[in-house]
Amino acid sequence: MRLATRSSNRAKPEPTIALINIVFLMLIFFIVAAQIAPPLDGEVKLVLTESLDNRRPPDALVVMPDGLMKYRGALVTPAHYVTIKQESAPDDIREIRLVPDRELPAAKLIDIGRELRGLGAEKIMLVTEEGLKR
């Protein structure tokens, strides 16, 4: 007598080739993605800003929370500030350092920037404080 084998009771093997292909493609993706940004030169040591002495630049235009501006301790308007800067160094007006108070509304800061640009400023840099590292 012959024994009948049941092939339907056997579980079919899972297609592991598809899984291997997916893992391989993910591996290639992460290897390529990691090479997009070139690494820093090993000899370069970055500046630690936490050890710097925090103080405002001496020739910066300080904007108070209410929009009033001070230059070297004296109240000024943008036009008066530009006049002072042009008298001391004519080329110095192209680059302005602006120290806004954190309570100054953004709309007021934008208005001040537009006014300074209209008076001849080519580059306005905002001086900020770096937040504490957590």
Tab-separated table of N, CA, C and O in Angstrom:
chain	number	residue	atom	x	y	z
A	1	MET	N	0.788	-1.181	0.000
A	1	MET	CA	0.000	0.000	0.000
A	1	MET	C	0.841	1.261	0.000
A	1	MET	O	1.842	1.293	0.676
A	2	ARG	N	0.332	2.157	-0.686
A	2	ARG	CA	1.058	3.419	-0.793
A	2	ARG	C	0.491	4.454	0.151
A	2	ARG	O	-0.722	4.563	0.289
A	3	LEU	N	1.377	5.154	0.744
A	3	LEU	CA	0.922	6.255	1.607
A	3	LEU	C	0.810	7.518	0.771
A	3	LEU	O	1.713	7.857	0.009
A	4	ALA	N	-0.270	8.127	0.957
A	4	ALA	CA	-0.477	9.378	0.215
A	4	ALA	C	0.161	10.524	0.990
A	4	ALA	O	-0.003	10.643	2.183
A	5	THR	N	0.913	11.299	0.302
A	5	THR	CA	1.522	12.479	0.937
A	5	THR	C	0.646	13.681	0.677
A	5	THR	O	0.113	13.869	-0.410
A	6	ARG	N	0.538	14.404	1.671
A	6	ARG	CA	-0.273	15.604	1.517
A	6	ARG	C	0.648	16.818	1.351
A	6	ARG	O	1.338	17.224	2.276
A	7	SER	N	0.652	17.347	0.216
A	7	SER	CA	1.472	18.528	-0.038
A	7	SER	C	0.764	19.803	0.404
A	7	SER	O	1.378	20.832	0.566
A	8	SER	N	-0.520	19.743	0.603
A	8	SER	CA	-1.261	20.942	0.988
A	8	SER	C	-1.048	21.288	2.453
A	8	SER	O	-1.285	22.408	2.878
A	9	ASN	N	-0.614	20.321	3.277
A	9	ASN	CA	-0.370	20.602	4.688
A	9	ASN	C	0.946	21.328	4.925
A	9	ASN	O	1.159	21.904	5.960
A	10	ARG	N	1.804	21.239	3.988
A	10	ARG	CA	3.106	21.899	4.113
A	10	ARG	C	2.964	23.402	3.925
A	10	ARG	O	2.269	23.863	3.030
A	11	ALA	N	3.630	24.148	4.755
A	11	ALA	CA	3.627	25.604	4.604
A	11	ALA	C	4.633	25.988	3.527
A	11	ALA	O	5.743	25.466	3.479
A	12	LYS	N	4.215	26.896	2.681
A	12	LYS	CA	5.118	27.347	1.620
A	12	LYS	C	6.161	28.279	2.219
A	12	LYS	O	5.857	29.090	3.091
A	13	PRO	N	7.387	28.176	1.771
A	13	PRO	CA	8.427	29.070	2.306
A	13	PRO	C	8.146	30.528	1.917
A	13	PRO	O	7.660	30.810	0.831
A	14	GLU	N	8.455	31.438	2.858
A	14	GLU	CA	8.247	32.867	2.598
A	14	GLU	C	9.302	33.346	1.603
A	14	GLU	O	10.436	32.869	1.626
A	15	PRO	N	8.930	34.260	0.769
A	15	PRO	CA	9.913	34.764	-0.201
A	15	PRO	C	10.921	35.701	0.480
A	15	PRO	O	10.700	36.899	0.620
A	16	THR	N	12.012	35.150	0.921
A	16	THR	CA	13.019	35.943	1.633
A	16	THR	C	13.861	36.803	0.694
A	16	THR	O	14.489	37.749	1.138
A	17	ILE	N	13.851	36.475	-0.564
A	17	ILE	CA	14.623	37.260	-1.535
A	17	ILE	C	14.101	38.699	-1.574
A	17	ILE	O	14.888	39.649	-1.601
A	18	ALA	N	12.791	38.880	-1.532
A	18	ALA	CA	12.221	40.226	-1.560
A	18	ALA	C	12.644	41.003	-0.317
A	18	ALA	O	12.998	42.191	-0.391
A	19	LEU	N	12.642	40.376	0.836
A	19	LEU	CA	13.056	41.027	2.074
A	19	LEU	C	14.533	41.403	2.024
A	19	LEU	O	14.927	42.495	2.430
A	20	ILE	N	15.341	40.515	1.520
A	20	ILE	CA	16.772	40.797	1.394
A	20	ILE	C	17.001	41.971	0.446
A	20	ILE	O	17.831	42.854	0.710
A	21	ASN	N	16.275	42.018	-0.652
A	21	ASN	CA	16.412	43.132	-1.591
A	21	ASN	C	16.043	44.461	-0.951
A	21	ASN	O	16.725	45.476	-1.140
A	22	ILE	N	14.972	44.492	-0.171
A	22	ILE	CA	14.555	45.735	0.482
A	22	ILE	C	15.599	46.202	1.487
A	22	ILE	O	15.972	47.377	1.528
A	23	VAL	N	16.107	45.288	2.293
A	23	VAL	CA	17.136	45.641	3.272
A	23	VAL	C	18.398	46.133	2.567
A	23	VAL	O	19.026	47.115	2.988
A	24	PHE	N	18.770	45.487	1.498
A	24	PHE	CA	19.948	45.908	0.744
A	24	PHE	C	19.763	47.315	0.168
A	24	PHE	O	20.663	48.150	0.239
A	25	LEU	N	18.590	47.581	-0.406
A	25	LEU	CA	18.330	48.913	-0.951
A	25	LEU	C	18.342	49.982	0.143
A	25	LEU	O	18.835	51.093	-0.066
A	26	MET	N	17.801	49.660	1.326
A	26	MET	CA	17.840	50.618	2.435
A	26	MET	C	19.276	50.874	2.871
A	26	MET	O	19.653	52.016	3.163
A	27	LEU	N	20.091	49.849	2.904
A	27	LEU	CA	21.494	49.995	3.266
A	27	LEU	C	22.216	50.912	2.274
A	27	LEU	O	22.941	51.826	2.674
A	28	ILE	N	22.004	50.696	1.001
A	28	ILE	CA	22.617	51.546	-0.032
A	28	ILE	C	22.135	52.990	0.120
A	28	ILE	O	22.926	53.936	0.029
A	29	PHE	N	20.837	53.182	0.373
A	29	PHE	CA	20.297	54.531	0.536
A	29	PHE	C	20.995	55.265	1.674
A	29	PHE	O	21.416	56.413	1.532
A	30	PHE	N	21.141	54.627	2.835
A	30	PHE	CA	21.745	55.295	3.984
A	30	PHE	C	23.233	55.539	3.785
A	30	PHE	O	23.776	56.531	4.264
A	31	ILE	N	23.904	54.665	3.064
A	31	ILE	CA	25.316	54.893	2.768
A	31	ILE	C	25.469	56.112	1.868
A	31	ILE	O	26.327	56.962	2.092
A	32	VAL	N	24.632	56.220	0.848
A	32	VAL	CA	24.696	57.364	-0.069
A	32	VAL	C	24.279	58.650	0.654
A	32	VAL	O	24.910	59.689	0.502
A	33	ALA	N	23.229	58.606	1.448
A	33	ALA	CA	22.741	59.788	2.155
A	33	ALA	C	23.777	60.302	3.152
A	33	ALA	O	23.891	61.503	3.377
A	34	ALA	N	24.539	59.429	3.749
A	34	ALA	CA	25.550	59.847	4.713
A	34	ALA	C	26.723	60.547	4.039
A	34	ALA	O	27.442	61.305	4.680
A	35	GLN	N	26.932	60.336	2.763
A	35	GLN	CA	28.060	60.932	2.062
A	35	GLN	C	27.728	62.267	1.410
A	35	GLN	O	28.577	62.851	0.760
A	36	ILE	N	26.512	62.772	1.546
A	36	ILE	CA	26.140	64.034	0.902
A	36	ILE	C	26.925	65.190	1.488
A	36	ILE	O	27.461	66.019	0.778
A	37	ALA	N	26.997	65.285	2.812
A	37	ALA	CA	27.744	66.358	3.461
A	37	ALA	C	29.172	65.881	3.710
A	37	ALA	O	29.379	64.888	4.404
A	38	PRO	N	30.151	66.588	3.158
A	38	PRO	CA	31.526	66.148	3.387
A	38	PRO	C	31.905	66.370	4.850
A	38	PRO	O	31.482	67.338	5.468
A	39	PRO	N	32.687	65.489	5.412
A	39	PRO	CA	33.081	65.655	6.812
A	39	PRO	C	34.048	66.822	6.976
A	39	PRO	O	34.748	67.209	6.034
A	40	LEU	N	34.064	67.387	8.186
A	40	LEU	CA	35.009	68.466	8.475
A	40	LEU	C	36.424	67.914	8.484
A	40	LEU	O	36.646	66.736	8.764
A	41	ASP	N	37.350	68.787	8.194
A	41	ASP	CA	38.752	68.421	8.285
A	41	ASP	C	39.053	68.067	9.735
A	41	ASP	O	38.615	68.754	10.655
A	42	GLY	N	39.769	67.017	9.956
A	42	GLY	CA	40.068	66.554	11.308
A	42	GLY	C	40.869	67.533	12.135
A	42	GLY	O	40.847	67.494	13.355
A	43	GLU	N	41.588	68.442	11.471
A	43	GLU	CA	42.415	69.401	12.186
A	43	GLU	C	41.652	70.655	12.589
A	43	GLU	O	42.159	71.463	13.338
A	44	VAL	N	40.425	70.835	12.101
A	44	VAL	CA	39.646	72.032	12.393
A	44	VAL	C	38.999	71.893	13.760
A	44	VAL	O	38.381	70.884	14.068
A	45	LYS	N	39.159	72.921	14.582
A	45	LYS	CA	38.507	72.967	15.892
A	45	LYS	C	37.560	74.154	15.874
A	45	LYS	O	37.986	75.293	15.688
A	46	LEU	N	36.274	73.872	16.050
A	46	LEU	CA	35.272	74.925	15.992
A	46	LEU	C	35.299	75.783	17.245
A	46	LEU	O	35.661	75.340	18.331
A	47	VAL	N	34.878	77.034	17.091
A	47	VAL	CA	34.822	77.981	18.193
A	47	VAL	C	33.687	77.601	19.125
A	47	VAL	O	32.587	77.280	18.686
A	48	LEU	N	33.936	77.637	20.411
A	48	LEU	CA	32.895	77.412	21.402
A	48	LEU	C	32.324	78.762	21.803
A	48	LEU	O	33.017	79.579	22.403
A	49	THR	N	31.079	79.026	21.453
A	49	THR	CA	30.498	80.335	21.738
A	49	THR	C	30.133	80.512	23.192
A	49	THR	O	29.952	81.624	23.644
A	50	GLU	N	30.018	79.432	23.949
A	50	GLU	CA	29.649	79.588	25.346
A	50	GLU	C	30.776	80.218	26.152
A	50	GLU	O	30.557	80.770	27.213
A	51	SER	N	32.004	80.180	25.635
A	51	SER	CA	33.128	80.755	26.360
A	51	SER	C	33.414	82.198	25.931
A	51	SER	O	34.307	82.828	26.469
A	52	LEU	N	32.672	82.711	24.966
A	52	LEU	CA	32.888	84.087	24.516
A	52	LEU	C	32.275	85.074	25.486
A	52	LEU	O	31.275	84.797	26.143
A	53	ASP	N	32.870	86.247	25.560
A	53	ASP	CA	32.331	87.323	26.380
A	53	ASP	C	31.169	87.954	25.621
A	53	ASP	O	31.354	88.487	24.527
A	54	ASN	N	29.970	87.865	26.170
A	54	ASN	CA	28.785	88.395	25.490
A	54	ASN	C	28.647	89.883	25.753
A	54	ASN	O	28.406	90.304	26.879
A	55	ARG	N	28.807	90.664	24.725
A	55	ARG	CA	28.578	92.101	24.820
A	55	ARG	C	28.223	92.599	23.430
A	55	ARG	O	28.596	92.000	22.427
A	56	ARG	N	27.476	93.685	23.376
A	56	ARG	CA	27.049	94.191	22.079
A	56	ARG	C	28.216	94.882	21.378
A	56	ARG	O	29.126	95.410	22.027
A	57	PRO	N	28.204	94.891	20.064
A	57	PRO	CA	29.258	95.586	19.317
A	57	PRO	C	29.230	97.076	19.640
A	57	PRO	O	28.157	97.652	19.843
A	58	PRO	N	30.384	97.725	19.706
A	58	PRO	CA	30.419	99.125	20.131
A	58	PRO	C	29.712	100.093	19.180
A	58	PRO	O	29.231	101.131	19.616
A	59	ASP	N	29.614	99.756	17.899
A	59	ASP	CA	28.996	100.677	16.948
A	59	ASP	C	27.636	100.204	16.455
A	59	ASP	O	27.188	100.570	15.384
A	60	ALA	N	26.972	99.396	17.268
A	60	ALA	CA	25.678	98.849	16.855
A	60	ALA	C	24.550	99.813	17.210
A	60	ALA	O	24.622	100.561	18.178
A	61	LEU	N	23.512	99.747	16.405
A	61	LEU	CA	22.296	100.525	16.646
A	61	LEU	C	21.376	99.659	17.489
A	61	LEU	O	20.962	98.579	17.075
A	62	VAL	N	21.066	100.117	18.707
A	62	VAL	CA	20.252	99.353	19.645
A	62	VAL	C	18.808	99.824	19.537
A	62	VAL	O	18.538	101.028	19.584
A	63	VAL	N	17.884	98.882	19.391
A	63	VAL	CA	16.460	99.209	19.289
A	63	VAL	C	15.781	98.724	20.566
A	63	VAL	O	15.812	97.534	20.886
A	64	MET	N	15.155	99.651	21.286
A	64	MET	CA	14.483	99.354	22.542
A	64	MET	C	13.121	98.703	22.262
A	64	MET	O	12.636	98.736	21.134
A	65	PRO	N	12.469	98.126	23.283
A	65	PRO	CA	11.178	97.452	23.067
A	65	PRO	C	10.088	98.361	22.506
A	65	PRO	O	9.203	97.896	21.797
A	66	ASP	N	10.157	99.668	22.796
A	66	ASP	CA	9.139	100.594	22.296
A	66	ASP	C	9.485	101.176	20.927
A	66	ASP	O	8.743	101.990	20.391
A	67	GLY	N	10.618	100.759	20.345
A	67	GLY	CA	11.001	101.223	19.019
A	67	GLY	C	11.993	102.367	19.024
A	67	GLY	O	12.492	102.755	17.967
A	68	LEU	N	12.282	102.937	20.199
A	68	LEU	CA	13.296	103.991	20.264
A	68	LEU	C	14.661	103.385	19.988
A	68	LEU	O	14.941	102.245	20.361
A	69	MET	N	15.533	104.175	19.333
A	69	MET	CA	16.846	103.673	18.961
A	69	MET	C	17.938	104.462	19.661
A	69	MET	O	17.824	105.676	19.834
A	70	LYS	N	18.990	103.739	20.061
A	70	LYS	CA	20.138	104.355	20.712
A	70	LYS	C	21.402	103.973	19.960
A	70	LYS	O	21.562	102.844	19.520
A	71	TYR	N	22.270	104.966	19.835
A	71	TYR	CA	23.582	104.724	19.247
A	71	TYR	C	24.607	105.327	20.188
A	71	TYR	O	24.595	106.528	20.450
A	72	ARG	N	25.456	104.474	20.746
A	72	ARG	CA	26.468	104.873	21.727
A	72	ARG	C	25.838	105.626	22.895
A	72	ARG	O	26.361	106.628	23.368
A	73	GLY	N	24.671	105.154	23.328
A	73	GLY	CA	24.009	105.698	24.506
A	73	GLY	C	23.078	106.871	24.252
A	73	GLY	O	22.338	107.260	25.143
A	74	ALA	N	23.092	107.446	23.054
A	74	ALA	CA	22.255	108.604	22.751
A	74	ALA	C	21.072	108.184	21.883
A	74	ALA	O	21.212	107.334	20.999
A	75	LEU	N	19.894	108.782	22.137
A	75	LEU	CA	18.718	108.498	21.315
A	75	LEU	C	18.924	109.062	19.917
A	75	LEU	O	19.384	110.204	19.757
A	76	VAL	N	18.594	108.277	18.899
A	76	VAL	CA	18.747	108.708	17.507
A	76	VAL	C	17.552	108.225	16.697
A	76	VAL	O	16.838	107.317	17.094
A	77	THR	N	17.370	108.857	15.548
A	77	THR	CA	16.427	108.365	14.541
A	77	THR	C	17.255	107.638	13.486
A	77	THR	O	18.476	107.830	13.415
A	78	PRO	N	16.645	106.833	12.637
A	78	PRO	CA	17.434	106.178	11.587
A	78	PRO	C	18.191	107.179	10.703
A	78	PRO	O	19.353	106.950	10.360
A	79	ALA	N	17.558	108.288	10.358
A	79	ALA	CA	18.230	109.293	9.516
A	79	ALA	C	19.413	109.912	10.242
A	79	ALA	O	20.481	110.124	9.646
A	80	HIS	N	19.254	110.196	11.530
A	80	HIS	CA	20.350	110.777	12.311
A	80	HIS	C	21.498	109.766	12.448
A	80	HIS	O	22.672	110.132	12.345
A	81	TYR	N	21.159	108.502	12.652
A	81	TYR	CA	22.171	107.455	12.749
A	81	TYR	C	22.972	107.347	11.451
A	81	TYR	O	24.201	107.272	11.476
A	82	VAL	N	22.281	107.358	10.323
A	82	VAL	CA	22.962	107.269	9.024
A	82	VAL	C	23.876	108.470	8.824
A	82	VAL	O	25.003	108.331	8.340
A	83	THR	N	23.430	109.644	9.216
A	83	THR	CA	24.255	110.858	9.097
A	83	THR	C	25.518	110.727	9.939
A	83	THR	O	26.615	111.060	9.482
A	84	ILE	N	25.366	110.266	11.172
A	84	ILE	CA	26.529	110.082	12.048
A	84	ILE	C	27.502	109.078	11.450
A	84	ILE	O	28.721	109.308	11.427
A	85	LYS	N	26.980	107.959	10.954
A	85	LYS	CA	27.840	106.934	10.378
A	85	LYS	C	28.563	107.436	9.126
A	85	LYS	O	29.723	107.113	8.912
A	86	GLN	N	27.870	108.226	8.294
A	86	GLN	CA	28.487	108.732	7.069
A	86	GLN	C	29.578	109.743	7.372
A	86	GLN	O	30.560	109.832	6.650
A	87	GLU	N	29.418	110.498	8.447
A	87	GLU	CA	30.450	111.468	8.821
A	87	GLU	C	31.708	110.768	9.316
A	87	GLU	O	32.821	111.206	9.033
A	88	SER	N	31.539	109.672	10.068
A	88	SER	CA	32.706	108.985	10.616
A	88	SER	C	33.400	108.117	9.567
A	88	SER	O	34.616	108.110	9.478
A	89	ALA	N	32.621	107.402	8.783
A	89	ALA	CA	33.189	106.539	7.741
A	89	ALA	C	32.146	106.362	6.646
A	89	ALA	O	31.167	105.647	6.841
A	90	PRO	N	32.326	107.005	5.495
A	90	PRO	CA	31.318	106.957	4.432
A	90	PRO	C	30.973	105.550	3.947
A	90	PRO	O	29.834	105.283	3.602
A	91	ASP	N	31.928	104.654	3.932
A	91	ASP	CA	31.657	103.296	3.465
A	91	ASP	C	31.025	102.428	4.548
A	91	ASP	O	30.561	101.329	4.272
A	92	ASP	N	31.015	102.931	5.771
A	92	ASP	CA	30.533	102.143	6.901
A	92	ASP	C	29.015	101.984	6.908
A	92	ASP	O	28.497	101.121	7.586
A	93	ILE	N	28.288	102.818	6.183
A	93	ILE	CA	26.828	102.759	6.186
A	93	ILE	C	26.308	101.547	5.415
A	93	ILE	O	25.169	101.131	5.589
A	94	ARG	N	27.130	100.953	4.594
A	94	ARG	CA	26.675	99.797	3.811
A	94	ARG	C	26.326	98.614	4.699
A	94	ARG	O	25.486	97.801	4.371
A	95	GLU	N	26.991	98.501	5.836
A	95	GLU	CA	26.770	97.379	6.742
A	95	GLU	C	26.397	97.907	8.121
A	95	GLU	O	27.170	98.608	8.751
A	96	ILE	N	25.184	97.571	8.580
A	96	ILE	CA	24.687	98.061	9.863
A	96	ILE	C	24.434	96.875	10.788
A	96	ILE	O	23.814	95.890	10.395
A	97	ARG	N	24.921	97.007	12.011
A	97	ARG	CA	24.629	96.012	13.052
A	97	ARG	C	23.469	96.554	13.880
A	97	ARG	O	23.556	97.628	14.434
A	98	LEU	N	22.426	95.769	13.958
A	98	LEU	CA	21.205	96.169	14.642
A	98	LEU	C	20.978	95.215	15.813
A	98	LEU	O	20.940	94.000	15.628
A	99	VAL	N	20.844	95.779	17.019
A	99	VAL	CA	20.620	94.969	18.215
A	99	VAL	C	19.195	95.233	18.693
A	99	VAL	O	18.941	96.194	19.399
A	100	PRO	N	18.239	94.380	18.284
A	100	PRO	CA	16.859	94.596	18.717
A	100	PRO	C	16.590	93.940	20.071
A	100	PRO	O	17.136	92.882	20.377
A	101	ASP	N	15.754	94.585	20.863
A	101	ASP	CA	15.298	93.980	22.112
A	101	ASP	C	14.359	92.830	21.765
A	101	ASP	O	13.612	92.904	20.793
A	102	ARG	N	14.371	91.778	22.568
A	102	ARG	CA	13.526	90.623	22.253
A	102	ARG	C	12.042	90.926	22.370
A	102	ARG	O	11.220	90.219	21.831
A	103	GLU	N	11.669	92.007	23.068
A	103	GLU	CA	10.269	92.389	23.205
A	103	GLU	C	9.794	93.314	22.075
A	103	GLU	O	8.628	93.669	22.020
A	104	LEU	N	10.692	93.684	21.181
A	104	LEU	CA	10.337	94.544	20.053
A	104	LEU	C	9.451	93.761	19.091
A	104	LEU	O	9.816	92.655	18.673
A	105	PRO	N	8.285	94.313	18.708
A	105	PRO	CA	7.437	93.602	17.745
A	105	PRO	C	8.150	93.430	16.405
A	105	PRO	O	8.872	94.318	15.938
A	106	ALA	N	7.943	92.282	15.780
A	106	ALA	CA	8.609	91.968	14.507
A	106	ALA	C	8.225	92.969	13.424
A	106	ALA	O	9.066	93.338	12.599
A	107	ALA	N	6.974	93.430	13.417
A	107	ALA	CA	6.538	94.400	12.401
A	107	ALA	C	7.331	95.698	12.524
A	107	ALA	O	7.708	96.297	11.517
A	108	LYS	N	7.615	96.108	13.758
A	108	LYS	CA	8.390	97.339	13.970
A	108	LYS	C	9.830	97.132	13.513
A	108	LYS	O	10.430	98.027	12.908
A	109	LEU	N	10.388	95.965	13.767
A	109	LEU	CA	11.748	95.661	13.322
A	109	LEU	C	11.844	95.690	11.799
A	109	LEU	O	12.798	96.228	11.232
A	110	ILE	N	10.846	95.156	11.132
A	110	ILE	CA	10.835	95.170	9.665
A	110	ILE	C	10.727	96.595	9.142
A	110	ILE	O	11.409	96.969	8.182
A	111	ASP	N	9.898	97.425	9.781
A	111	ASP	CA	9.785	98.833	9.374
A	111	ASP	C	11.110	99.571	9.532
A	111	ASP	O	11.509	100.352	8.657
A	112	ILE	N	11.800	99.321	10.634
A	112	ILE	CA	13.107	99.960	10.858
A	112	ILE	C	14.100	99.494	9.796
A	112	ILE	O	14.863	100.294	9.246
A	113	GLY	N	14.098	98.212	9.491
A	113	GLY	CA	14.989	97.693	8.453
A	113	GLY	C	14.711	98.315	7.093
A	113	GLY	O	15.639	98.675	6.367
A	114	ARG	N	13.437	98.465	6.751
A	114	ARG	CA	13.088	99.103	5.467
A	114	ARG	C	13.546	100.553	5.435
A	114	ARG	O	14.031	101.043	4.413
A	115	GLU	N	13.368	101.254	6.561
A	115	GLU	CA	13.787	102.655	6.607
A	115	GLU	C	15.300	102.780	6.451
A	115	GLU	O	15.786	103.642	5.716
A	116	LEU	N	16.040	101.906	7.117
A	116	LEU	CA	17.502	101.937	6.983
A	116	LEU	C	17.940	101.576	5.568
A	116	LEU	O	18.888	102.171	5.036
A	117	ARG	N	17.259	100.607	4.939
A	117	ARG	CA	17.577	100.271	3.546
A	117	ARG	C	17.306	101.451	2.623
A	117	ARG	O	18.060	101.709	1.687
A	118	GLY	N	16.222	102.188	2.904
A	118	GLY	CA	15.900	103.369	2.103
A	118	GLY	C	16.916	104.479	2.265
A	118	GLY	O	17.076	105.315	1.376
A	119	LEU	N	17.612	104.482	3.407
A	119	LEU	CA	18.625	105.506	3.664
A	119	LEU	C	20.012	105.095	3.168
A	119	LEU	O	20.974	105.831	3.345
A	120	GLY	N	20.125	103.918	2.556
A	120	GLY	CA	21.396	103.532	1.947
A	120	GLY	C	22.063	102.304	2.521
A	120	GLY	O	23.133	101.910	2.050
A	121	ALA	N	21.491	101.677	3.525
A	121	ALA	CA	22.108	100.475	4.090
A	121	ALA	C	21.946	99.318	3.110
A	121	ALA	O	20.861	99.073	2.605
A	122	GLU	N	23.037	98.633	2.813
A	122	GLU	CA	22.993	97.492	1.899
A	122	GLU	C	22.838	96.175	2.651
A	122	GLU	O	22.234	95.242	2.155
A	123	LYS	N	23.404	96.099	3.849
A	123	LYS	CA	23.376	94.863	4.619
A	123	LYS	C	23.059	95.204	6.073
A	123	LYS	O	23.757	96.004	6.692
A	124	ILE	N	21.997	94.597	6.600
A	124	ILE	CA	21.616	94.814	7.991
A	124	ILE	C	21.773	93.486	8.712
A	124	ILE	O	21.132	92.500	8.362
A	125	MET	N	22.634	93.466	9.715
A	125	MET	CA	22.879	92.248	10.481
A	125	MET	C	22.223	92.392	11.845
A	125	MET	O	22.398	93.400	12.523
A	126	LEU	N	21.463	91.377	12.228
A	126	LEU	CA	20.841	91.358	13.545
A	126	LEU	C	21.780	90.663	14.516
A	126	LEU	O	22.226	89.543	14.265
A	127	VAL	N	22.068	91.341	15.609
A	127	VAL	CA	22.916	90.761	16.640
A	127	VAL	C	21.991	90.108	17.653
A	127	VAL	O	21.101	90.743	18.189
A	128	THR	N	22.200	88.807	17.886
A	128	THR	CA	21.337	88.054	18.789
A	128	THR	C	22.173	87.350	19.844
A	128	THR	O	23.400	87.292	19.760
A	129	GLU	N	21.473	86.790	20.795
A	129	GLU	CA	22.133	86.023	21.844
A	129	GLU	C	21.848	84.553	21.599
A	129	GLU	O	20.718	84.175	21.327
A	130	GLU	N	22.873	83.729	21.693
A	130	GLU	CA	22.675	82.302	21.493
A	130	GLU	C	21.989	81.732	22.726
A	130	GLU	O	22.326	82.055	23.861
A	131	GLY	N	20.999	80.881	22.493
A	131	GLY	CA	20.289	80.267	23.593
A	131	GLY	C	21.161	79.290	24.353
A	131	GLY	O	22.167	78.793	23.843
A	132	LEU	N	20.789	79.008	25.593
A	132	LEU	CA	21.549	78.060	26.402
A	132	LEU	C	21.359	76.657	25.874
A	132	LEU	O	20.284	76.281	25.453
A	133	LYS	N	22.426	75.883	25.910
A	133	LYS	CA	22.343	74.490	25.467
A	133	LYS	C	21.696	73.677	26.578
A	133	LYS	O	22.002	73.861	27.751
A	134	ARG	N	20.788	72.793	26.191
A	134	ARG	CA	20.096	71.982	27.198
A	134	ARG	C	20.638	70.599	27.237
A	134	ARG	O	21.143	70.052	26.380
